[in-house]
Structures are given as structure tokens and as C-alpha cells.
Phi, psi and omega in degrees: 000136177296142179301322185270006184305319178298328180280325174301316178296323180292324176296318178299318180294321179295325177295321177295319176301316180299318179297318181291319178296319180299320179293331181281346182057041177295159186290164178247135177247170179239136177278179184298334178268012177077000178285151184282150173214139179243168178292342175293324176303313182292318181295316180296316180296321179300317179295318182291314180295324177299317181295319178294319180299323182283324189253336180222061192296337184268000187262145183283158181226136169245117184225154187288321186261168182216159183296321182297319178295322179300322182291348177271354178287144177310141187304318182298323179288321177299313182298321181297311186287327175296318179295320180295318177300317178298320179297317181293326180276342183073032180209160178282131180240130176267153180300320180300321179292317178302315180295321178297320177298316181303323185261002183298137175081355182294127179080001180277131177267131179205162180300318177250136178239136176270138181235120189240130164239101189297325170221105176268116187100049183299324177298321177295321177298314182298319184263013175061038170258207178281154173200171184215144172261120193233134173226127176232166173238149180228136172238118186057242183258006187248135169288138185247307180229155178218140175232124183228115176262128184235097181295329178246098190239137175288351182262343184201122184295341178267002182098157183232140175248116179255143177198159174252156182204113178054043175087001177244158180245144185220162174213150175206165178294146175297336179281352179098121179194174178297125180293149176241142180289144178250146172209142178298159180285166178254018181291140178228333182297121182308324182293339183260355186290129178260127185250137170243141180215170184295144180298321179244124180229141176288166182303315183294316179297320178298316180297313182294316180301315180298322179291322178294313180302317180295317181295329181271355180075028182277152181271113183299340180287349180263016180268133173232150186244136180217162174263151169073189185284006171306328182297316175300316183298323180292325174295315180298325183279358182077014179268354175206161180248344188211137171220125177246124179252123180101194359279174179208173176282096187285350175287323182261332187217070183292154175294144181255145184299323185290345178278355190222334189301307183300316181294316180297318179298318182294315179299316180295320179295333180272002177099007180267193184222142177226125179219177168290173180297332181270006178089354179278161181295144175276131178267106182270009184274346186266051185292153003273358182258147173269077187298136178079001180260108180290330181180180183227152173240125173243129183214177176283002178090318182295328183257002192299313182300319180296323180288320176298320178296318178295323177296319178298321178294321179293325181281334184072216183270353184235097178297335184300334183292340179296333184269008177294146183292156177294000000 
């Protein structure tokens, strides 16, 4: 049995919860930074943290949502998602227990740390596009393993579960099937490179991306847009060769660790490469923010140097301009 099998199973269960909440058309709330959060975010995180608590109780967790924020959600919505979690687990769950799960492992120091984004791509979830349930592990500054559940997947109409295991990458249907090994593609010809990018991009990010693609000789007609860490998973699966995240104004809106650990681990396990925009290693130890990281490049590895070079040409002599606000 895989060491991470209980967490893989929990991701599958969290994806089912997300589907049920989406069908119920439950309300959307806003966090203090105005970003959206749904009760599915809280329900999925509770299921994931519960599984880690049961199987890896001494290990720390970095997760996007928290119990205090959950308690500010309207009571009827809280009651609904607590009840739904209980139904999926086949046991009675109390709100106090649910809140403890949400906060389990927070602030705990351990050799391995779990990093959770219960719904990566919440806007995609709200608007019924793609989104992902993500769990990654980090040891020191390196991502080690990644599990990404994608209920709305371009690779499988029933959804896809991506995960790494002992240095290899795998995928299977969310409904359960024989896993298949993943490996990044071997494409190198610029005209054949398939690019995935964020569904919503700011003006500055759009401008920089277009300049990089042009400098690298990429065909803009091969670009597809998705929400969440599905983009990393598609690079790992050999269904795309390039994903560029950022840049952004990192003083006001730094990149968060939970948006990247699972995806970076999966791409690396599939034979790809993930770096900062300047080609240097990403330091994942400075959680929850990726301090000093303007953005990230994930590729099949074969084209990575060329893309970093194109990024340098787009940046010119002053990398700082990349972080100017949109």
C-alpha cells in the first residue's frame, strides 16, 4: 500500500464533497482580502486535515483556510457543510470537531510539512470551470509529493486524480481505475509547444506573457486557459509543455505556498522542471509566502532554458519592472 494512500482517498472524497456543494448552489463568502471562499473550501480542508490527523498526527500542516474564519460563515451554511462531511464519512460530526480539523497541525514543526489548498481555483469552482483539490508535502525548502484531484478534467470526463509516489507520477480516474504512469512530453520545437495559463490574468501579466511567448517563438494558437493547479498537472501528464505563473506585485500580493507545492512536486516527479522566472530554485521554506519569487515557470525541462532566456529578454536589464502592479 502506498504511504500516501489515505490522503489520496481523502482527496477523492473532498472532490465528491465539492461536486455536491456545487450542485446545491450554496453561497459564496468573501475573506478579509476580498478573495472568494465557499463552504466547499472548508469542507474539503476538514476532510483532508482529518485524514492527516489520523494517519500522520505528529506532522505540521500549512493550509489556506482556518477555523475562526469558518465560524463567521452564516449558521445555515455551516450546518449544511458539517452535515455533508458527516454523510460522506458515515459518522456524526459536530461543528466543534469540524473546526478542530480545520486548524489541526497549524504551527507544528516537523521534518515533513503538509500543504493544503482545499480548492485551488475558487473562481473556477464558482463559475463551473476547472478547479483542483490539492495536497502537497514539503521537506525543508523542497516540494516532495503532490496530490491533485480535478473533478472537471480535460483528460477524463469523470475527473482525474493526479499524484506522485516514491519519485514517480501517476494519474487515474476519480471514479477509480488502474493508475497510469505520467511523464512530461519530449517536445522541443517552439512551433509545437502547448502552453497552459491562468484563466484570469492581469494586464501586466498578460503583457509579459505575450512578450515571452514571442521571444521564444511560441504559437499563441496553442494556448489554453484553466483555473487552479490543473495547469501543473497537464504539464506533468505530457498534455502541455509550459506554464508560467506571474509575475505580480509581490509586495502587495505575494505568491502563496499552497498554490504551488503540490503542482511543483508532481511536475518534478514526472520529469519536468519548476523554477523562479529567473531560472533559480524556488525556496518553499518561507511559508506561507514565497518571498522574493516574482513568479514561476513549470515546463517539460527540455524547453526550460529557452523560456528562462526569453523571460530575461522580456525583462531586459531590470527584473524589478516585472513586479509592477497591473
